[in-house]
Short mmCIF file of C-alpha atoms in Angstrom, two decimals:
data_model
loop_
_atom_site.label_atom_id
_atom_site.label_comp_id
_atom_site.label_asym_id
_atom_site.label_seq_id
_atom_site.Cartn_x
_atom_site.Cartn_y
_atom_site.Cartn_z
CA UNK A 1351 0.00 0.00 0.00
CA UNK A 1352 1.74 3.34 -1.25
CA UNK A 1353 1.48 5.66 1.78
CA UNK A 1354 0.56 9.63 1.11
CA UNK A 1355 -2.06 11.86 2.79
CA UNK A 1356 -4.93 10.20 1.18
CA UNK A 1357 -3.83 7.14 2.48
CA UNK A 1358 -3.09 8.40 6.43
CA UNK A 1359 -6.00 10.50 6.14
CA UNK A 1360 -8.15 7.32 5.52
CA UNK A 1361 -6.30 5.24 8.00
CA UNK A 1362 -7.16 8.24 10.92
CA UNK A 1363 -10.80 8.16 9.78
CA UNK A 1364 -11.04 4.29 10.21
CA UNK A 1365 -9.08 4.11 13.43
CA UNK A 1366 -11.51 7.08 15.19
CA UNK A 1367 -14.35 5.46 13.66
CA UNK A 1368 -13.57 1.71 15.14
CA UNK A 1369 -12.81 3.88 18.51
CA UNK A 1370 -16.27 5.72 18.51
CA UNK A 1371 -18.32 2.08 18.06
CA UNK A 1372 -15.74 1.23 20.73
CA UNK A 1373 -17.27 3.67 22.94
CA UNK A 1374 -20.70 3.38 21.90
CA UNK A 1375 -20.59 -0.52 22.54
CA UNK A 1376 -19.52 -0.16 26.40
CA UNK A 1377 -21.67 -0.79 28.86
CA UNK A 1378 -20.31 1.69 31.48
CA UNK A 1379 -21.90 1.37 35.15
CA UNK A 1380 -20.48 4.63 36.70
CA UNK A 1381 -23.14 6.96 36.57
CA UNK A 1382 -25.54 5.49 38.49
CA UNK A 1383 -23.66 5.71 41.67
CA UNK A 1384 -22.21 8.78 40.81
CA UNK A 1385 -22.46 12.83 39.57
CA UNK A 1386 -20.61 14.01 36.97
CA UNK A 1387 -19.17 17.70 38.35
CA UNK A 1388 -17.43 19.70 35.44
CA UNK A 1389 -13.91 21.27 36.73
CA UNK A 1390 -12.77 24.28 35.59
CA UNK A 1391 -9.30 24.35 37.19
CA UNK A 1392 -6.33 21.94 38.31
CA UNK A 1393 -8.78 20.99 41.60
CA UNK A 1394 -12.26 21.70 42.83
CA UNK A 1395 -13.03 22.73 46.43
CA UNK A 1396 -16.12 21.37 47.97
CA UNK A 1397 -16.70 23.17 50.79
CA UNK A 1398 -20.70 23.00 50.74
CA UNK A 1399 -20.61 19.61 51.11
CA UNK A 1400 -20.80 20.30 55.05
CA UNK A 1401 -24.23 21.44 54.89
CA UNK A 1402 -28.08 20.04 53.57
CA UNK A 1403 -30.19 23.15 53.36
CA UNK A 1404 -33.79 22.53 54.41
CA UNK A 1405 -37.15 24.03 53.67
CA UNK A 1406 -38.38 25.49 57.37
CA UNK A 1407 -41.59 27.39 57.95
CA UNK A 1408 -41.43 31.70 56.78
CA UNK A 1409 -41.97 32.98 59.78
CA UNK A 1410 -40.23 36.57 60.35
CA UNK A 1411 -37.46 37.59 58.44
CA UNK A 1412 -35.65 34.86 56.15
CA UNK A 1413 -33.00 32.74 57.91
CA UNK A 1414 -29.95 32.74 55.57
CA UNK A 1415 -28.87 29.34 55.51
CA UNK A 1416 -24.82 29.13 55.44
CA UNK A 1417 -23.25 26.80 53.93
CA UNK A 1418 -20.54 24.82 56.33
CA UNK A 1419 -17.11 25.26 55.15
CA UNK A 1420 -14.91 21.97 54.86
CA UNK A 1421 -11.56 21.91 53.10
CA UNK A 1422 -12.78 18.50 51.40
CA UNK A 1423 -10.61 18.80 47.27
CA UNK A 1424 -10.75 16.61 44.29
CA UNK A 1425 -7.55 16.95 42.17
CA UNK A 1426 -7.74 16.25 38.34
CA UNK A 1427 -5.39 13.69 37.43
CA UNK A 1428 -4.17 12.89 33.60
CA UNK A 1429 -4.72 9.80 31.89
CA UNK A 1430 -3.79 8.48 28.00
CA UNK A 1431 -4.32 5.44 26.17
CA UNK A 1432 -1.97 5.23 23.06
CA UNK A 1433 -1.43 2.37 19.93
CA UNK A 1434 1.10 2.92 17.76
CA UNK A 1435 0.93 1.22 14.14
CA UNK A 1436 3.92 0.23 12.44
CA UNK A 1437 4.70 1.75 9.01
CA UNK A 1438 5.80 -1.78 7.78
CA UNK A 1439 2.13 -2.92 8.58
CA UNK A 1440 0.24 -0.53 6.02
CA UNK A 1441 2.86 -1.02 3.32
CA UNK A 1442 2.30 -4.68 3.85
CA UNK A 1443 -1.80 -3.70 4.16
CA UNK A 1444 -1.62 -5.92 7.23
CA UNK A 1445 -4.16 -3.71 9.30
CA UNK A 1446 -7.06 -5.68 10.20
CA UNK A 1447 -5.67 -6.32 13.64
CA UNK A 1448 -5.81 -2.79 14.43
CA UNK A 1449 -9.48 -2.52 14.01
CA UNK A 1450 -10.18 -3.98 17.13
CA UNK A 1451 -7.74 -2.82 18.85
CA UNK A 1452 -8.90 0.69 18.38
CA UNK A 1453 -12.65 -0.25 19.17
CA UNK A 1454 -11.13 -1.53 22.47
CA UNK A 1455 -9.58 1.29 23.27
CA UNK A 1456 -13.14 2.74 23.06
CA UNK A 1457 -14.32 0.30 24.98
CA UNK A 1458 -11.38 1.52 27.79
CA UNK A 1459 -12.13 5.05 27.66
CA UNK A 1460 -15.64 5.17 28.60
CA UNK A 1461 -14.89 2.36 30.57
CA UNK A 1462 -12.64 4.49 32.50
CA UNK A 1463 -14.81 6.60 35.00
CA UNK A 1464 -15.74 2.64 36.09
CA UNK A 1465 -12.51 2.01 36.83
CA UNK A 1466 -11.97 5.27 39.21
CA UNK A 1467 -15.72 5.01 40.89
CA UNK A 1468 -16.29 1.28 41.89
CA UNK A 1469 -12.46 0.96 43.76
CA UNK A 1470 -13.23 4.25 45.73
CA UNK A 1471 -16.52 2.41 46.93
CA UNK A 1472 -14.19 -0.27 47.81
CA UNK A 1473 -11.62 1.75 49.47
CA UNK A 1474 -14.63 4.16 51.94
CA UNK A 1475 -13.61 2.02 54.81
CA UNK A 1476 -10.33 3.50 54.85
CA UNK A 1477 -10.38 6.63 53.08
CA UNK A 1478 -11.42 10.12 54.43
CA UNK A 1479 -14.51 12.26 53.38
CA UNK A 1480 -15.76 15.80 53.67
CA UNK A 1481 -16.07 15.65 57.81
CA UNK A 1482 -12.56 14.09 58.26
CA UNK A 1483 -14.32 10.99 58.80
CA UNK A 1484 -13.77 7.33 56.89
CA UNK A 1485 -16.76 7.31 54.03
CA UNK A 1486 -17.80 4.84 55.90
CA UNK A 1487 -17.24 4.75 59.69
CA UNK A 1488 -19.80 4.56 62.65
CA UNK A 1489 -18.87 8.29 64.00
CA UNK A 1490 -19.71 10.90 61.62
CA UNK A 1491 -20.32 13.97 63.51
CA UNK A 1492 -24.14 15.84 63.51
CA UNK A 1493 -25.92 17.95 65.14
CA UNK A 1494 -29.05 16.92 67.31
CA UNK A 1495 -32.03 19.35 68.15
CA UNK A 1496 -30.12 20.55 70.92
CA UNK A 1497 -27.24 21.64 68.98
CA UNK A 1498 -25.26 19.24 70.62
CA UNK A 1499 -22.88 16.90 68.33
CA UNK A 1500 -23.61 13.19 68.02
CA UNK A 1501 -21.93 10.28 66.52
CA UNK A 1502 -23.75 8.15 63.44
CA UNK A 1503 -22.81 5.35 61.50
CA UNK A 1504 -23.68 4.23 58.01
CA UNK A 1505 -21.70 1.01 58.36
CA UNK A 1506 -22.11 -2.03 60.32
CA UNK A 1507 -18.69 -2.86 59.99
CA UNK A 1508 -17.49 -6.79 59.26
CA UNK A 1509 -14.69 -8.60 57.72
CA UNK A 1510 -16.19 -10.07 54.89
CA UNK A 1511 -16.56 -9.17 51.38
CA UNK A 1512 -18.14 -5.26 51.15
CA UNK A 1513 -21.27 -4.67 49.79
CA UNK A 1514 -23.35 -1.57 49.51
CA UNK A 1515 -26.82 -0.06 49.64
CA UNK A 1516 -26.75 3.86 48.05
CA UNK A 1517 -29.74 6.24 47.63
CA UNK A 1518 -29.24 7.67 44.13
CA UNK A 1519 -32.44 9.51 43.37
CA UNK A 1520 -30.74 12.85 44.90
CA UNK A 1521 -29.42 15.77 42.98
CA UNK A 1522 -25.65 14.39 44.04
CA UNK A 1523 -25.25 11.14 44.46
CA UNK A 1524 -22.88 9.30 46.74
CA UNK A 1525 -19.87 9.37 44.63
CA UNK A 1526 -18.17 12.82 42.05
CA UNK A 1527 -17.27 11.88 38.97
CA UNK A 1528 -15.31 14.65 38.17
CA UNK A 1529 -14.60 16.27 34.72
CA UNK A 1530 -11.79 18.17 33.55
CA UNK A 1531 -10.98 17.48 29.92
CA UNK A 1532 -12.96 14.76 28.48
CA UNK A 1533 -10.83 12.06 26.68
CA UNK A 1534 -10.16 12.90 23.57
CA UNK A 1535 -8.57 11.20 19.93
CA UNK A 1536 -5.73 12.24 18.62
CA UNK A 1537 -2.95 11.33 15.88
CA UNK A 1538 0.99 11.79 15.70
CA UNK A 1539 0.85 10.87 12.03
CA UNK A 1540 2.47 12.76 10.05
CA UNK A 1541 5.83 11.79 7.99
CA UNK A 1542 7.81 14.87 9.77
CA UNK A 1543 6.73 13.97 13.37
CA UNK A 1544 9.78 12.44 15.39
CA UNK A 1545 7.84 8.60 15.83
CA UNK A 1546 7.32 8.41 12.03
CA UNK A 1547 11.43 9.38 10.88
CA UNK A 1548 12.97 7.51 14.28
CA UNK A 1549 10.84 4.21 14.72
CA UNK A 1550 8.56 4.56 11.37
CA UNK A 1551 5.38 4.26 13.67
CA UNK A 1552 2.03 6.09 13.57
CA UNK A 1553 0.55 6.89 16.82
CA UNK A 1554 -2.57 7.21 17.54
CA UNK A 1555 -4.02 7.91 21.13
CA UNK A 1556 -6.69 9.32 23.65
CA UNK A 1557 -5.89 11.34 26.66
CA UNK A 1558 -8.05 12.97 29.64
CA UNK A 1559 -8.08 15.02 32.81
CA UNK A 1560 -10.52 13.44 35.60
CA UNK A 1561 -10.77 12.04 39.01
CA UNK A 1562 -13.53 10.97 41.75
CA UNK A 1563 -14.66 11.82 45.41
CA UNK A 1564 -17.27 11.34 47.40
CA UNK A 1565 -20.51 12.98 48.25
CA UNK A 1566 -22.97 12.69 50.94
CA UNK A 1567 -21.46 10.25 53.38
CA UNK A 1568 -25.21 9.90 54.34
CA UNK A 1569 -26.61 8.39 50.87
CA UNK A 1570 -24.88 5.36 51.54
CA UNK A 1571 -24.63 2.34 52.99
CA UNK A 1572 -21.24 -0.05 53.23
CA UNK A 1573 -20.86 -3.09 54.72
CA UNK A 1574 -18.66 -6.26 55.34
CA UNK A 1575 -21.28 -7.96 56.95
CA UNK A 1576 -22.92 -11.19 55.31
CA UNK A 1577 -25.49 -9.74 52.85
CA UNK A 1578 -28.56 -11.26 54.39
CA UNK A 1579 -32.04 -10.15 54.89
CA UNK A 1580 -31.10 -9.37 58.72
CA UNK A 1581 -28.34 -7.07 57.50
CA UNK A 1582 -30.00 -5.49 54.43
CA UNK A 1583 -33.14 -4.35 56.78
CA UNK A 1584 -30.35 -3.04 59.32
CA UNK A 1585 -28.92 -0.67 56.10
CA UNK A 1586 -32.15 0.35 54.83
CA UNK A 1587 -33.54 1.49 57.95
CA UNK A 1588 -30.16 3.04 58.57
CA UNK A 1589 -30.37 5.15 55.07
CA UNK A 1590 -33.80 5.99 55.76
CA UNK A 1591 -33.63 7.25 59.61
CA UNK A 1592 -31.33 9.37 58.65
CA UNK A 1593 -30.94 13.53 59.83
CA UNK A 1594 -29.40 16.48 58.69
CA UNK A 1595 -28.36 18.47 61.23
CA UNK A 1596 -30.83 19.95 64.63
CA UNK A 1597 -32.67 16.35 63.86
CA UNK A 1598 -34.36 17.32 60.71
CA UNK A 1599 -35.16 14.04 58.62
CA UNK A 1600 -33.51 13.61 55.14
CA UNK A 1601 -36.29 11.97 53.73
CA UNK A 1602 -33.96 9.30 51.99
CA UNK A 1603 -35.04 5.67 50.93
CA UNK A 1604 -32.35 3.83 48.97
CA UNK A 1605 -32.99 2.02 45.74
CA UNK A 1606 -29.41 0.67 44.56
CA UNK A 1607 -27.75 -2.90 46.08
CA UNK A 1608 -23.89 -2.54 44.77
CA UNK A 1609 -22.31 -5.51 44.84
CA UNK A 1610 -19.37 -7.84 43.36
CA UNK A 1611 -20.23 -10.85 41.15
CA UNK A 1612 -19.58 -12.98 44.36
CA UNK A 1613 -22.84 -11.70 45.86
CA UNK A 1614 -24.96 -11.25 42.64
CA UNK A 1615 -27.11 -14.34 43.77
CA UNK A 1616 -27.47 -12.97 47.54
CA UNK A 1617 -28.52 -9.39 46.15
CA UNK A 1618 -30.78 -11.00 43.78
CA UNK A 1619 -32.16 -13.08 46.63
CA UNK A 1620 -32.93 -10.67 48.78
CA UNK A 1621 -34.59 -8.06 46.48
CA UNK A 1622 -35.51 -9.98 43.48
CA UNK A 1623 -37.24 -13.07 44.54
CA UNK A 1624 -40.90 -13.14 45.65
CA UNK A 1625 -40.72 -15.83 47.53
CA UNK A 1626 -38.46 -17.30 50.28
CA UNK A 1627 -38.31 -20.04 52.67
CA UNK A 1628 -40.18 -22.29 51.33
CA UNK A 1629 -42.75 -19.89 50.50
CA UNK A 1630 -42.84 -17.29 52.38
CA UNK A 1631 -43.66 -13.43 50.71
CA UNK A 1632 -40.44 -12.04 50.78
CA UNK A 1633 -41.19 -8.31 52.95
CA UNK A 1634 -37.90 -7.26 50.80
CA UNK A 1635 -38.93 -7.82 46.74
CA UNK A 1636 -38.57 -4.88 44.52
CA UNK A 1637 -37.54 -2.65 47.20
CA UNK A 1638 -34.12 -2.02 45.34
CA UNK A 1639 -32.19 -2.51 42.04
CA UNK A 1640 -29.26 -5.21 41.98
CA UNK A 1641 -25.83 -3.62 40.23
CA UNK A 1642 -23.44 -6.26 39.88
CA UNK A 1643 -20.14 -4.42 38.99
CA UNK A 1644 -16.94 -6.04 37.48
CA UNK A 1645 -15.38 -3.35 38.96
CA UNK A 1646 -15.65 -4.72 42.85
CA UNK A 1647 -13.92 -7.78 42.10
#
């Protein structure tokens, strides 16, 4: 195959293409457990997380409701993906390997906020949130209607393999996604570039700014308990007793069961089935959604 511009110009076209049905074929799990925050700068500050404003009765003058500072940051990180083609490959018109490999490397890249999201579920037990607090711990500090601060916990601890409950029907859900370049395709192809006259290879790539966080500690549930009907009641009646601060109800009922595919048939048990025991109406069908993520393994 004689290489000119036509010829590059038709290989780019093809390669993006394959990478586009790449992305379009991926079946990406991130965004229900978490909101996608656009950044603007090298980090975002989210100091509001601190504070749930509530409706309250008008009665006098307005009651300016300030939001809590906390010095809880997300910091972009950069990422790339990048295939290089060898010259000797489309003189030869030996290509059709590449075809796939570009469509995987969609398949990677919107894969990717997966791969950031699920492992930060993973690692709540052990990794700080907007109070100072694990994600999940059994001391989060809150007000009560006295004003006075109280501990509450939104994990029942364990040492077994973590699974989680999450309320995602919320403007913010438990986990950020956050956004600041998306990934994008580009090509080093041209005969003057340095890969082409040094290693006569055509490179082709993707690269993006992102990185996750968490939300409200309070939209979720983690545990390490045996996922049971004893100790899913135990997190849904956690999620949905509980406050905001001065004891004012969040009004939360969970709807997602997160777990690996080690406990896709106890999720599916608990929530799916209509009957248990031998017959018995199972109090817990349709009360939430199973997501089995990959991702958790």
């Amino acid at each position: 195959m004689k290489i000119d511009s036509g010829t590059l110009n038709g290989l780019r076209v093809g390669f993006k293409t394959s990478f586009q049905n790449g992305l379009a074929q991926a079946a990406s799990q991130h965004s229900r457990v978490a909101t996608k925050v656009t950044s603007s700068s090298k980090s975002e500050v989210y100091g509001w997380l601190g504070k749930v404003p509530r409706i309250r009765e008008w009665i006098g003058d307005r009651v300016v409701q300030n939001l809590m500072e906390h010095e809880y940051t997300i910091k972009n990180k950069s990422f790339e993906l990048t295939i290089g083609v060898d010259r000797d490959d489309i003189n030869d018109d030996n290509l059709g390997i590449y075809g796939p490999l570009f469509s995987q490397m969609g398949t990677e890249t919107a894969n990717h906020p997966d791969t950031l999201v699920f492992p930060l579920l993973n690692a709540g037990f052990a990794t700080l949130c907007y109070d100072g607090q694990n994600f999940f711990d059994t001391d989060h500090p809150v007000l009560d209607a006295q004003g006075g601060t109280v501990s509450v916990a939104n994990t029942d601890g364990g040492a077994g393999t973590p699974w989680f409950l999450l309320c995602t029907k919320q403007a913010l859900k438990p986990v950020i996604y956050q956004e600041r370049k998306p990934f994008e395709f580009v090509s080093k192809d041209d005969p003057k570039d340095d890969n082409v006259f040094d290693r006569k290879e055509y490179v082709y790539g993707v690269d993006g700014r992102s990185n996750v966080g968490f939300g409200f500690w309070q939209m979720a549930w983690g545990s390490k308990q045996t996922l049971n009907a004893a100790n899913y009641a135990t997190a849904r009646n956690a999620i949905m007793s509980m406050k905001g601060d001065y004891g004012k109800p969040l009004g939360l009922v969970p709807d997602l069961l997160v777990v690996p595919p080690s406990l896709e048939g106890s999720a599916k048990k608990i929530v799916q089935s209509m009957l248990v025991n031998g017959g018995e109406t199972n109090e817990w069908a349709g009360t939430a959604e199973v997501l089995v993520s990959p991702w958790l393994s």
